[in-house]
XYZ file of C-alpha atoms in Angstrom:
460
model
C 96.553 183.647 98.261
C 94.857 180.935 100.212
C 96.256 177.519 101.183
C 94.936 174.219 100.342
C 95.283 173.848 103.495
C 94.022 176.093 104.082
C 96.355 178.546 103.065
C 95.061 177.522 106.894
C 97.503 178.467 109.676
C 95.567 181.480 110.500
C 97.122 184.587 109.052
C 93.715 186.104 109.868
C 94.558 185.839 113.585
C 97.520 188.151 113.068
C 95.362 190.523 111.048
C 93.240 191.054 114.148
C 96.300 192.462 115.935
C 96.844 194.934 113.150
C 93.134 195.824 113.103
C 93.517 196.951 116.671
C 96.732 198.876 116.135
C 96.200 200.522 112.756
C 93.317 202.330 111.112
C 93.354 200.142 108.033
C 93.731 196.429 108.075
C 91.340 193.833 106.763
C 90.986 190.153 106.221
C 91.730 188.730 102.815
C 88.290 187.884 101.418
C 87.589 185.770 98.412
C 84.583 184.299 96.715
C 83.856 182.185 93.696
C 81.036 180.638 91.745
C 81.817 177.137 90.596
C 80.600 175.987 87.223
C 77.834 173.439 87.349
C 79.733 171.096 85.104
C 79.192 167.415 85.581
C 81.788 164.913 84.518
C 85.481 165.391 84.719
C 86.793 162.603 82.558
C 90.474 162.407 81.733
C 91.835 159.997 79.202
C 95.451 159.661 80.267
C 96.442 159.074 83.895
C 99.793 160.323 85.114
C 101.661 157.037 84.783
C 100.619 156.787 81.132
C 102.342 160.112 80.553
C 105.534 158.626 81.966
C 105.404 160.043 85.524
C 104.916 157.328 88.143
C 103.726 158.350 91.628
C 106.421 158.662 94.329
C 107.291 155.547 96.325
C 110.624 156.311 98.029
C 110.792 158.576 101.060
C 112.174 162.055 100.494
C 115.375 163.001 102.296
C 116.324 166.122 104.223
C 118.026 167.510 101.107
C 114.539 168.026 99.668
C 112.429 168.484 102.803
C 114.472 171.289 104.401
C 114.421 173.543 101.296
C 110.713 172.722 100.893
C 110.018 173.988 104.411
C 112.195 177.087 104.012
C 110.436 177.935 100.748
C 107.057 177.798 102.514
C 108.279 180.190 105.177
C 109.904 182.527 102.651
C 106.848 182.787 100.416
C 104.567 183.608 103.331
C 106.968 186.267 104.585
C 106.777 187.910 101.161
C 103.007 187.593 100.717
C 101.623 188.031 104.232
C 103.741 191.048 105.130
C 101.619 193.296 102.886
C 98.376 191.685 104.049
C 99.087 192.098 107.756
C 101.071 195.333 108.058
C 102.763 196.811 105.001
C 99.721 197.572 102.865
C 98.041 199.420 105.734
C 101.108 201.634 106.083
C 101.335 202.221 102.339
C 97.657 203.026 101.856
C 97.685 205.440 104.792
C 100.676 207.228 103.252
C 98.867 207.513 99.909
C 95.330 208.553 100.935
C 95.569 209.551 104.603
C 94.112 207.938 107.705
C 90.507 208.915 107.055
C 90.227 207.157 103.687
C 92.673 204.342 104.359
C 90.262 201.670 105.698
C 87.958 201.822 102.682
C 90.862 202.013 100.236
C 92.642 199.037 101.749
C 89.450 196.999 101.809
C 89.009 197.671 98.088
C 92.629 196.802 97.264
C 92.738 193.566 99.252
C 89.243 192.550 98.165
C 90.041 192.831 94.461
C 93.335 191.075 95.054
C 91.479 188.222 96.728
C 89.612 187.570 93.483
C 92.949 187.100 91.755
C 94.053 184.726 94.501
C 90.922 182.634 94.248
C 90.931 182.325 90.473
C 94.680 182.225 90.007
C 95.369 179.159 92.125
C 93.401 176.599 90.083
C 94.212 178.274 86.753
C 97.961 178.295 87.292
C 97.709 174.860 88.850
C 96.239 173.530 85.625
C 98.881 175.310 83.550
C 101.591 173.820 85.742
C 100.123 170.337 85.333
C 100.311 170.731 81.550
C 103.766 172.321 81.314
C 106.173 170.301 79.150
C 109.340 172.450 79.157
C 112.758 171.032 79.928
C 112.768 172.701 83.345
C 109.870 170.532 84.499
C 106.248 171.177 85.416
C 106.680 173.028 88.711
C 110.036 174.798 88.713
C 109.235 177.477 86.069
C 106.062 178.555 87.855
C 107.668 178.547 91.313
C 110.614 180.696 90.291
C 108.720 182.848 87.799
C 105.867 183.431 90.222
C 108.160 184.481 93.077
C 110.049 186.894 90.807
C 106.759 188.282 89.504
C 105.607 188.806 93.084
C 108.805 190.702 93.878
C 108.341 192.984 90.867
C 104.746 193.727 91.880
C 105.781 194.492 95.460
C 108.318 196.990 94.143
C 105.572 198.700 92.124
C 103.438 198.850 95.275
C 106.318 200.383 97.220
C 106.695 203.277 94.752
C 103.010 203.676 93.803
C 101.438 207.063 94.374
C 97.735 206.375 93.926
C 95.061 203.796 94.674
C 94.454 202.566 91.086
C 98.126 201.628 90.785
C 97.968 199.823 94.118
C 94.886 197.900 92.983
C 96.484 196.749 89.730
C 99.810 195.922 91.381
C 98.238 193.930 94.213
C 95.976 192.063 91.796
C 99.050 191.126 89.756
C 100.954 190.253 92.935
C 98.249 187.802 93.946
C 98.282 186.204 90.497
C 102.060 185.812 90.659
C 102.017 184.473 94.210
C 99.356 181.916 93.370
C 101.221 180.823 90.248
C 104.131 180.126 92.558
C 102.117 178.529 95.357
C 99.997 176.271 93.146
C 103.102 174.702 91.620
C 104.912 174.591 94.964
C 102.081 172.802 96.753
C 101.775 170.239 93.974
C 105.370 169.164 94.575
C 104.142 167.403 97.719
C 102.002 165.083 95.631
C 104.810 164.786 93.066
C 107.676 164.041 95.441
C 106.353 162.760 98.779
C 105.026 159.185 99.154
C 101.799 158.628 101.115
C 103.578 157.125 104.131
C 105.508 160.389 104.615
C 102.942 162.957 103.537
C 101.544 163.892 106.972
C 104.989 164.562 108.423
C 106.005 166.768 105.503
C 102.708 168.658 105.215
C 102.733 169.274 108.967
C 106.244 170.712 108.682
C 105.051 172.949 105.867
C 102.202 174.164 108.037
C 104.587 174.894 110.901
C 106.861 176.906 108.630
C 103.844 178.756 107.275
C 102.988 179.841 110.814
C 106.593 180.866 111.430
C 106.559 182.826 108.184
C 103.414 184.695 109.151
C 104.866 185.690 112.528
C 108.155 186.672 110.894
C 106.285 188.790 108.345
C 104.608 190.818 111.074
C 107.751 191.449 113.102
C 109.887 192.125 110.018
C 107.363 194.617 108.684
C 107.196 196.323 112.064
C 110.982 196.790 111.988
C 110.995 198.309 108.487
C 108.141 200.815 108.724
C 110.438 203.837 108.278
C 111.609 202.777 104.786
C 108.844 202.071 102.274
C 111.108 200.355 99.721
C 112.672 198.077 102.329
C 109.250 197.406 103.832
C 108.189 195.611 100.651
C 111.449 194.541 99.036
C 113.189 192.791 101.938
C 110.319 190.271 102.233
C 110.215 190.037 98.423
C 113.894 189.107 98.210
C 113.423 186.515 100.952
C 110.555 184.988 98.975
C 112.571 184.727 95.767
C 115.593 183.302 97.587
C 113.502 180.619 99.286
C 111.900 179.481 96.040
C 115.214 179.526 94.160
C 116.797 177.320 96.808
C 113.969 174.796 96.591
C 113.959 174.895 92.789
C 117.675 174.077 92.706
C 117.259 170.828 94.649
C 113.820 169.835 93.321
C 113.945 166.745 91.067
C 111.114 168.164 88.997
C 109.393 165.736 86.677
C 109.101 166.621 83.016
C 106.205 165.471 80.877
C 107.656 163.490 77.962
C 104.917 164.689 75.647
C 102.224 167.329 75.591
C 98.811 166.405 77.068
C 95.740 166.496 74.809
C 94.649 169.988 73.822
C 92.275 171.653 76.298
C 89.088 173.336 75.104
C 86.487 175.536 76.781
C 85.059 172.615 78.757
C 88.459 171.750 80.179
C 89.063 175.387 81.094
C 85.762 175.635 82.969
C 86.541 172.376 84.744
C 89.520 174.192 86.229
C 87.104 175.405 88.927
C 85.192 172.163 89.363
C 85.569 168.601 90.567
C 82.433 166.481 90.262
C 81.200 165.491 93.749
C 79.211 162.664 92.210
C 82.258 161.075 90.617
C 84.674 161.969 93.427
C 82.688 161.981 96.695
C 85.737 161.581 98.952
C 87.231 164.795 97.601
C 83.867 166.544 97.958
C 83.439 165.500 101.597
C 86.988 166.611 102.422
C 86.208 169.954 100.737
C 83.039 170.423 102.796
C 84.878 169.536 106.008
C 87.582 172.140 105.363
C 85.010 174.762 104.341
C 83.061 174.368 107.585
C 86.145 174.510 109.797
C 87.483 177.650 108.137
C 84.041 179.276 108.277
C 83.747 178.616 112.013
C 87.298 179.809 112.624
C 86.805 183.092 110.781
C 83.533 183.747 112.596
C 85.648 183.865 115.757
C 88.699 185.781 114.551
C 86.741 188.372 112.571
C 84.911 189.596 115.677
C 87.394 188.580 118.393
C 88.761 192.061 119.036
C 85.281 193.544 119.511
C 84.251 190.590 121.699
C 87.215 191.233 123.987
C 86.196 194.858 124.412
C 82.460 194.230 124.806
C 82.482 191.037 126.884
C 85.756 191.214 128.829
C 85.801 195.011 129.062
C 89.270 195.726 127.666
C 90.447 198.982 126.142
C 91.701 199.112 122.559
C 95.349 199.013 123.611
C 94.863 196.234 126.145
C 92.789 194.192 123.728
C 95.512 194.535 121.073
C 98.257 193.319 123.395
C 96.037 190.517 124.697
C 95.311 189.332 121.171
C 99.043 189.396 120.419
C 99.761 187.189 123.414
C 96.860 184.914 122.549
C 98.143 184.452 119.000
C 101.571 183.595 120.390
C 100.039 180.963 122.695
C 97.986 179.603 119.806
C 100.987 179.410 117.483
C 103.346 177.738 119.951
C 100.787 175.051 120.785
C 99.953 174.599 117.098
C 103.603 174.114 116.127
C 104.306 171.522 118.815
C 101.082 169.578 118.352
C 101.059 169.832 114.558
C 104.501 168.374 113.965
C 103.961 165.622 116.538
C 100.604 164.675 115.047
C 102.001 164.494 111.533
C 104.672 162.042 112.645
C 102.190 159.901 114.587
C 99.737 159.891 111.688
C 102.399 158.608 109.302
C 103.458 155.925 111.785
C 99.892 154.709 112.316
C 98.687 155.260 108.763
C 95.571 156.993 110.124
C 94.166 160.325 108.928
C 90.374 160.432 109.130
C 89.966 159.868 112.867
C 92.467 162.611 113.650
C 90.702 165.044 111.323
C 87.401 164.278 113.059
C 88.870 164.677 116.555
C 90.652 167.924 115.707
C 87.617 169.524 114.065
C 85.347 168.457 116.918
C 87.856 169.843 119.440
C 87.874 173.150 117.582
C 84.087 173.237 117.944
C 84.484 172.623 121.688
C 86.859 175.585 121.904
C 84.298 177.817 120.209
C 81.632 176.725 122.691
C 84.040 177.515 125.551
C 84.114 181.136 124.396
C 80.527 181.577 125.581
C 81.725 180.933 129.153
C 84.878 183.069 129.050
C 84.882 186.414 130.857
C 88.570 186.843 131.732
C 91.854 187.243 129.882
C 93.165 184.038 131.433
C 90.154 182.171 130.100
C 90.806 183.612 126.652
C 94.362 182.267 126.724
C 93.066 178.826 127.657
C 90.708 178.867 124.685
C 93.521 179.969 122.371
C 95.571 177.003 123.590
C 92.660 174.626 122.939
C 92.099 176.061 119.464
C 95.829 175.916 118.755
C 95.956 172.253 119.767
C 92.890 171.471 117.670
C 94.186 173.199 114.582
C 97.637 171.739 115.141
C 96.202 168.219 114.994
C 94.167 169.185 111.948
C 97.106 170.782 110.182
C 99.220 167.714 110.848
C 96.937 165.337 108.958
C 94.297 167.034 106.816
C 96.418 167.968 103.812
C 97.812 164.428 103.796
C 94.217 163.167 103.673
C 93.397 165.572 100.843
C 96.414 164.406 98.851
C 95.152 160.839 99.178
C 91.736 161.693 97.691
C 92.823 163.942 94.815
C 90.776 162.853 91.781
C 93.407 162.842 89.039
C 97.173 162.425 89.515
C 97.879 164.344 86.315
C 95.881 167.329 87.650
C 97.252 167.550 91.199
C 97.983 171.276 91.102
C 94.617 172.147 89.560
C 92.648 169.977 91.983
C 94.512 171.451 94.955
C 93.507 174.853 93.584
C 89.864 173.773 93.624
C 90.329 172.617 97.198
C 91.773 176.022 98.040
C 88.330 177.507 97.389
C 87.288 175.884 100.675
C 89.880 178.098 102.379
C 89.024 181.281 100.516
C 85.246 181.421 100.269
C 84.529 181.266 104.033
C 86.614 184.398 104.523
C 83.989 186.315 102.576
C 80.974 184.627 104.141
C 82.079 184.722 107.794
C 81.886 188.516 108.280
C 78.441 188.676 106.650
C 76.998 185.748 108.586
C 78.638 186.859 111.816
C 77.295 190.400 111.565
C 73.779 189.055 111.024
C 74.031 186.785 114.068
C 75.385 189.552 116.294
C 72.328 191.652 115.461
C 69.852 189.068 116.756
C 68.231 190.276 119.972
C 69.354 193.145 122.169
C 73.008 194.149 122.144
C 75.752 192.116 120.490
C 74.785 188.432 120.572
C 78.247 186.875 120.842
C 76.880 183.676 122.376
C 74.745 183.025 119.299
C 77.721 183.851 117.073
C 80.050 181.355 118.741
C 77.462 178.611 119.193
C 76.595 178.855 115.501
C 80.290 178.791 114.602
C 80.724 175.715 116.800
C 77.764 173.952 115.181
C 79.072 174.643 111.681
C 82.526 173.437 112.673
C 81.121 170.224 114.128
C 79.276 169.648 110.858
C 82.728 169.819 109.318
C 83.822 167.027 111.646
C 80.836 164.910 110.632
C 81.526 165.585 106.949
C 84.814 163.693 107.098
C 83.125 160.444 108.201
C 81.818 159.429 104.719
C 85.346 159.543 103.241
C 86.081 155.930 102.300
C 89.467 155.953 100.618
C 91.400 157.031 103.719
C 91.501 155.328 107.103
């Protein structure tokens, strides 16, 4: 699963720690081909279906369970990605075959994550049951994820792991697509940055908790997968109980093949603000992954660290990054809501991230690495505090919020596939490993992401 926001608090940073400490851990890649469909006309806007947009600020009774649900879901989903799956695969196939097997399992699962988010988002948008549009998918998806994690825990071969993880990603994205859409459903624009920033903070906390929880449960395979699974279900149930989910009074018009294909497409010609925001996110995530994918090897080759020292240094760097991100992100979200400004902060944060990537070319010490992690954490904290609020403001169709957020999630997922390929090609230019070219290219791409936000007109 990948965040419209970018799924975007850097679970890949934690994966680097595991890469150093275990023989089998990989990033969560994903790729997609969008349909070339032009036109995305919709006859009935949301208010015509009887669901007006939110105007009143949400209270703590809703916001606190929302934040806890974000943390709980990421504990359940990111535990397997960062630690648990590596342990399970090694137990099934042995250390020698584990890296290739895990890469296959996570790679196929990533396809489910990429496709599942917009598909289940569209289904959620069109749900007319008495339990609302979002609640059935949130609860059902979290329970489905728990069932799949149990199957993974008891699986004895790779094909079963592949099928179970593919299904787990579908279930998790059914849950997450509906969950994320509740922001647009329940949170008014003047409060959106504060709430989305809090969600991002709790996502980061969930990722850290997933790693440490998994590390504590390595001796019991069932507990390793099921304790996080139960936490995920409990978090979503709590949020579902307090969520004033909105029910469609009547069924939307029937969807045909064209509407299904449009699940993966938003016309950039008709909705340029959304397209520019998509490009901006894509470039930032691409630049970020070009760093984190090769960071461990850079620390060994350029700073001269051993495997063990590099692993512990990365762990400390991620902690520095996360602490700075949490403090800056929540503060920025509050300030953005108070000022009513989004675009300038997105530009500044993305440009600052590019500066941090350039700084890497001058770093030759561990202390310098920590400084860069702090800069990157501050940059992404600012970005996290405002970007999703900006995206919510430029969503094309209120009645398709979950689907359109799923399309935006492609900008989080696709770079994770492209970054390793592009990075490997850049490292091979010239003699030795060309890390300077890698990071300067990543910085240039990230800065293009900053420039891409300038044409957005709907948001200040």
